Amino acid sequence: MIGSPSSVAEIVAHLQSLRSQENIAGMARYGIATDGAIGISNPDLQKIARRVGRNHGRALDLWRTGIREARMLAIYTADPAALTPAEVRAWSADFASWEIVDAAADLLTETPFWRELIAEFSGDDREFVRRAAFSMIAGATVHNKREPDETFIAYLPLIEAHADDPRNFVKKAVNWALRNIGKRSRNCHGPALALSQKLATSVDKTARWIGKDAVKELSGEKVLARLKG
């Protein structure tokens, strides 16, 4: 069992000892980029992260290895209070898989500059960087409980502005952000549903899909019952 502290070399050697070609094939079936993958599940990586502990400098070095599992450990063991915008931008240049992006998004919403990142990343033309912006919105609606509803309602125009981006990993994140805003509270539900209905009638195919899918969930009995409760 790895103890803490552990070096990057020791951690990578341990990861390599757990290689699973079967798991790598399974990841590929879920659209996870497997370049540099060893084939370790995220629950198992989270266990390793708990054993080795948080170490921000080491996390940055783990990211630089380019190994999928090492990068997930970097996300799990980095310190959001220590992350700098320059470090985040360096990471974003490597974004190439929805799985890495969504895990990183949860970490990034814990930084003090997460709102600035959303503004920056949403305006970036790279598919996975733009996805990161909307994954952050989706995650923050759930995790940043002290944030006022108005913060998320204010993101609806940004969602509308990018609802016509047809790229698979962008449109799914835009849809996710819209649905999560609508499910956050009664206050958020009305404006999010109104935008969903508007998008559902769009002449643009992507925007129409995003809107119809969001309307379906936000009008569902399960969501409405929870909000009333």
CSV table of C-alpha atoms in Angstrom, one decimal:
chain,number,residue,atom,x,y,z
A,1,MET,CA,0.0,0.0,0.0
A,2,ILE,CA,1.3,3.5,-0.9
A,3,GLY,CA,1.9,5.7,2.1
A,4,SER,CA,2.2,9.5,2.2
A,5,PRO,CA,4.4,11.2,1.3
A,6,SER,CA,5.1,9.4,-2.0
A,7,SER,CA,7.0,10.6,-5.0
A,8,VAL,CA,5.6,11.0,-8.5
A,9,ALA,CA,7.8,8.1,-9.6
A,10,GLU,CA,6.5,5.8,-6.9
A,11,ILE,CA,2.9,6.7,-7.6
A,12,VAL,CA,3.3,6.2,-11.4
A,13,ALA,CA,5.1,2.8,-10.8
A,14,HIS,CA,2.1,1.8,-8.6
A,15,LEU,CA,-0.4,2.9,-11.2
A,16,GLN,CA,1.5,0.9,-13.9
A,17,SER,CA,1.4,-2.2,-11.8
A,18,LEU,CA,-2.4,-2.0,-11.9
A,19,ARG,CA,-2.7,-1.9,-15.7
A,20,SER,CA,-5.8,-3.4,-17.2
A,21,GLN,CA,-6.3,-3.7,-21.0
A,22,GLU,CA,-9.9,-4.8,-20.4
A,23,ASN,CA,-10.6,-1.6,-18.5
A,24,ILE,CA,-9.0,0.5,-21.2
A,25,ALA,CA,-11.3,-1.1,-23.8
A,26,GLY,CA,-14.3,-0.4,-21.5
A,27,MET,CA,-13.3,3.2,-21.2
A,28,ALA,CA,-13.1,3.6,-24.9
A,29,ARG,CA,-16.7,2.4,-25.2
A,30,TYR,CA,-17.8,5.3,-23.0
A,31,GLY,CA,-16.0,7.8,-25.2
A,32,ILE,CA,-13.2,8.3,-22.7
A,33,ALA,CA,-9.9,9.2,-24.4
A,34,THR,CA,-7.6,6.3,-23.7
A,35,ASP,CA,-4.3,7.7,-25.0
A,36,GLY,CA,-1.9,7.3,-22.1
A,37,ALA,CA,-4.5,5.3,-20.1
A,38,ILE,CA,-3.6,2.5,-17.7
A,39,GLY,CA,-7.1,1.3,-17.1
A,40,ILE,CA,-7.8,2.1,-13.4
A,41,SER,CA,-11.3,3.0,-12.4
A,42,ASN,CA,-12.0,6.3,-10.8
A,43,PRO,CA,-13.2,4.8,-7.5
A,44,ASP,CA,-9.9,3.0,-7.2
A,45,LEU,CA,-8.0,6.2,-8.1
A,46,GLN,CA,-10.0,8.1,-5.4
A,47,LYS,CA,-8.8,5.5,-2.9
A,48,ILE,CA,-5.2,6.0,-4.0
A,49,ALA,CA,-5.7,9.8,-3.7
A,50,ARG,CA,-6.9,9.4,-0.1
A,51,ARG,CA,-3.8,7.3,0.7
A,52,VAL,CA,-1.2,9.7,-0.9
A,53,GLY,CA,-3.0,12.8,0.4
A,54,ARG,CA,-3.2,16.3,-1.0
A,55,ASN,CA,0.1,17.8,-2.4
A,56,HIS,CA,-0.3,20.6,-4.8
A,57,GLY,CA,3.2,20.7,-6.2
A,58,ARG,CA,3.2,16.9,-6.7
A,59,ALA,CA,-0.2,17.2,-8.4
A,60,LEU,CA,1.2,19.6,-11.0
A,61,ASP,CA,4.0,17.1,-11.6
A,62,LEU,CA,1.6,14.2,-11.9
A,63,TRP,CA,-0.4,16.2,-14.5
A,64,ARG,CA,2.8,16.7,-16.6
A,65,THR,CA,3.3,12.9,-17.0
A,66,GLY,CA,0.5,12.9,-19.5
A,67,ILE,CA,-0.9,9.6,-18.1
A,68,ARG,CA,-4.6,9.6,-17.8
A,69,GLU,CA,-4.7,8.1,-14.3
A,70,ALA,CA,-1.9,10.4,-13.1
A,71,ARG,CA,-3.9,13.4,-14.3
A,72,MET,CA,-7.0,12.2,-12.5
A,73,LEU,CA,-4.9,11.9,-9.3
A,74,ALA,CA,-3.6,15.4,-10.0
A,75,ILE,CA,-7.2,16.6,-10.0
A,76,TYR,CA,-8.0,14.7,-6.8
A,77,THR,CA,-5.0,15.8,-4.9
A,78,ALA,CA,-4.5,19.4,-6.1
A,79,ASP,CA,-5.3,22.3,-3.8
A,80,PRO,CA,-7.9,24.6,-5.3
A,81,ALA,CA,-6.8,27.4,-3.0
A,82,ALA,CA,-3.3,27.1,-4.4
A,83,LEU,CA,-4.2,26.7,-8.0
A,84,THR,CA,-3.3,29.8,-10.1
A,85,PRO,CA,-5.0,30.9,-13.3
A,86,ALA,CA,-1.7,30.2,-15.2
A,87,GLU,CA,-1.7,26.6,-13.9
A,88,VAL,CA,-5.3,26.1,-14.9
A,89,ARG,CA,-4.6,27.5,-18.4
A,90,ALA,CA,-1.7,25.1,-18.7
A,91,TRP,CA,-4.0,22.2,-17.8
A,92,SER,CA,-6.7,23.4,-20.2
A,93,ALA,CA,-4.3,23.2,-23.1
A,94,ASP,CA,-4.2,19.4,-22.5
A,95,PHE,CA,-8.0,18.9,-22.2
A,96,ALA,CA,-8.9,16.1,-24.6
A,97,SER,CA,-11.4,13.9,-22.8
A,98,TRP,CA,-14.8,14.7,-21.3
A,99,GLU,CA,-14.0,12.7,-18.3
A,100,ILE,CA,-10.8,14.7,-17.4
A,101,VAL,CA,-12.7,17.9,-18.2
A,102,ASP,CA,-15.6,17.2,-15.9
A,103,ALA,CA,-13.4,16.0,-13.0
A,104,ALA,CA,-11.3,19.2,-13.4
A,105,ALA,CA,-14.5,21.3,-13.5
A,106,ASP,CA,-15.5,20.2,-10.1
A,107,LEU,CA,-12.0,21.2,-8.7
A,108,LEU,CA,-12.1,24.5,-10.6
A,109,THR,CA,-15.4,25.6,-9.1
A,110,GLU,CA,-13.6,25.6,-5.7
A,111,THR,CA,-11.1,28.2,-6.8
A,112,PRO,CA,-11.7,31.9,-6.0
A,113,PHE,CA,-11.6,32.8,-9.7
A,114,TRP,CA,-14.1,30.2,-11.0
A,115,ARG,CA,-16.4,32.8,-12.5
A,116,GLU,CA,-13.6,34.4,-14.5
A,117,LEU,CA,-12.7,30.9,-15.8
A,118,ILE,CA,-16.2,30.3,-17.0
A,119,ALA,CA,-16.2,33.6,-18.9
A,120,GLU,CA,-12.8,32.8,-20.4
A,121,PHE,CA,-13.4,29.2,-21.3
A,122,SER,CA,-16.8,29.7,-22.8
A,123,GLY,CA,-15.3,32.1,-25.3
A,124,ASP,CA,-12.5,29.6,-26.2
A,125,ASP,CA,-13.1,27.8,-29.5
A,126,ARG,CA,-11.5,24.6,-28.4
A,127,GLU,CA,-14.2,22.0,-27.9
A,128,PHE,CA,-13.1,20.6,-24.5
A,129,VAL,CA,-12.1,24.0,-23.1
A,130,ARG,CA,-15.6,25.4,-23.9
A,131,ARG,CA,-17.1,22.2,-22.4
A,132,ALA,CA,-15.2,23.0,-19.2
A,133,ALA,CA,-17.0,26.3,-18.9
A,134,PHE,CA,-20.4,24.7,-19.0
A,135,SER,CA,-19.4,21.7,-16.9
A,136,MET,CA,-18.3,24.2,-14.3
A,137,ILE,CA,-21.7,25.9,-14.4
A,138,ALA,CA,-23.4,22.5,-14.1
A,139,GLY,CA,-21.2,21.5,-11.1
A,140,ALA,CA,-21.4,24.9,-9.3
A,141,THR,CA,-25.2,24.8,-9.3
A,142,VAL,CA,-24.9,21.7,-7.1
A,143,HIS,CA,-21.7,22.2,-5.1
A,144,ASN,CA,-21.5,25.9,-4.5
A,145,LYS,CA,-24.5,26.0,-2.3
A,146,ARG,CA,-23.8,29.4,-0.8
A,147,GLU,CA,-23.8,31.1,-4.2
A,148,PRO,CA,-26.9,33.1,-4.8
A,149,ASP,CA,-29.4,31.9,-7.4
A,150,GLU,CA,-28.9,35.1,-9.3
A,151,THR,CA,-25.4,34.0,-10.2
A,152,PHE,CA,-26.7,31.0,-12.1
A,153,ILE,CA,-29.7,32.8,-13.6
A,154,ALA,CA,-27.2,35.3,-15.0
A,155,TYR,CA,-25.6,32.4,-16.9
A,156,LEU,CA,-28.7,31.8,-19.0
A,157,PRO,CA,-27.7,34.3,-21.7
A,158,LEU,CA,-24.3,32.6,-22.0
A,159,ILE,CA,-26.1,29.3,-22.4
A,160,GLU,CA,-28.3,30.8,-25.1
A,161,ALA,CA,-25.3,32.3,-26.9
A,162,HIS,CA,-23.6,28.9,-27.2
A,163,ALA,CA,-26.7,26.7,-27.7
A,164,ASP,CA,-26.0,26.5,-31.4
A,165,ASP,CA,-22.5,24.9,-31.0
A,166,PRO,CA,-23.1,21.5,-32.6
A,167,ARG,CA,-20.0,19.8,-31.2
A,168,ASN,CA,-21.0,16.8,-29.2
A,169,PHE,CA,-19.1,17.5,-26.0
A,170,VAL,CA,-20.1,21.2,-26.0
A,171,LYS,CA,-23.8,20.8,-26.7
A,172,LYS,CA,-24.2,18.1,-24.0
A,173,ALA,CA,-22.5,20.3,-21.4
A,174,VAL,CA,-24.6,23.3,-22.4
A,175,ASN,CA,-27.7,21.2,-22.0
A,176,TRP,CA,-26.4,19.9,-18.7
A,177,ALA,CA,-25.8,23.4,-17.4
A,178,LEU,CA,-29.3,24.5,-18.4
A,179,ARG,CA,-31.0,21.5,-16.7
A,180,ASN,CA,-29.0,21.9,-13.6
A,181,ILE,CA,-29.8,25.6,-13.2
A,182,GLY,CA,-33.5,24.8,-13.6
A,183,LYS,CA,-33.3,22.1,-11.0
A,184,ARG,CA,-31.4,24.2,-8.4
A,185,SER,CA,-34.3,26.0,-6.9
A,186,ARG,CA,-37.8,27.4,-7.5
A,187,ASN,CA,-36.2,30.7,-8.2
A,188,CYS,CA,-34.0,29.3,-10.9
A,189,HIS,CA,-36.6,26.9,-12.4
A,190,GLY,CA,-38.8,29.5,-14.1
A,191,PRO,CA,-36.1,31.4,-16.1
A,192,ALA,CA,-34.4,28.1,-17.0
A,193,LEU,CA,-37.6,26.6,-18.2
A,194,ALA,CA,-38.5,29.7,-20.2
A,195,LEU,CA,-35.2,29.6,-22.0
A,196,SER,CA,-35.6,25.8,-22.6
A,197,GLN,CA,-38.9,26.5,-24.2
A,198,LYS,CA,-37.5,29.2,-26.4
A,199,LEU,CA,-34.6,27.0,-27.5
A,200,ALA,CA,-37.0,24.1,-28.2
A,201,THR,CA,-38.6,26.2,-31.0
A,202,SER,CA,-35.3,27.4,-32.5
A,203,VAL,CA,-34.6,26.9,-36.2
A,204,ASP,CA,-31.1,25.7,-35.2
A,205,LYS,CA,-31.0,21.9,-34.8
A,206,THR,CA,-28.6,21.9,-31.9
A,207,ALA,CA,-30.4,24.6,-29.9
A,208,ARG,CA,-33.7,22.8,-30.5
A,209,TRP,CA,-32.3,19.5,-29.2
A,210,ILE,CA,-30.9,21.3,-26.1
A,211,GLY,CA,-34.2,23.0,-25.5
A,212,LYS,CA,-36.5,20.0,-26.0
A,213,ASP,CA,-34.4,17.8,-23.7
A,214,ALA,CA,-34.3,20.4,-21.0
A,215,VAL,CA,-38.0,21.1,-21.2
A,216,LYS,CA,-38.7,17.4,-20.8
A,217,GLU,CA,-36.7,17.1,-17.6
A,218,LEU,CA,-37.7,20.5,-16.1
A,219,SER,CA,-41.4,19.8,-16.7
A,220,GLY,CA,-41.2,16.3,-15.3
A,221,GLU,CA,-43.1,15.3,-12.2
A,222,LYS,CA,-40.0,14.3,-10.3
A,223,VAL,CA,-38.3,17.7,-10.7
A,224,LEU,CA,-41.5,19.7,-10.0
A,225,ALA,CA,-42.3,17.6,-6.9
A,226,ARG,CA,-38.8,18.2,-5.5
A,227,LEU,CA,-39.0,21.9,-6.1
A,228,LYS,CA,-42.4,22.2,-4.4
A,229,GLY,CA,-41.1,20.3,-1.4
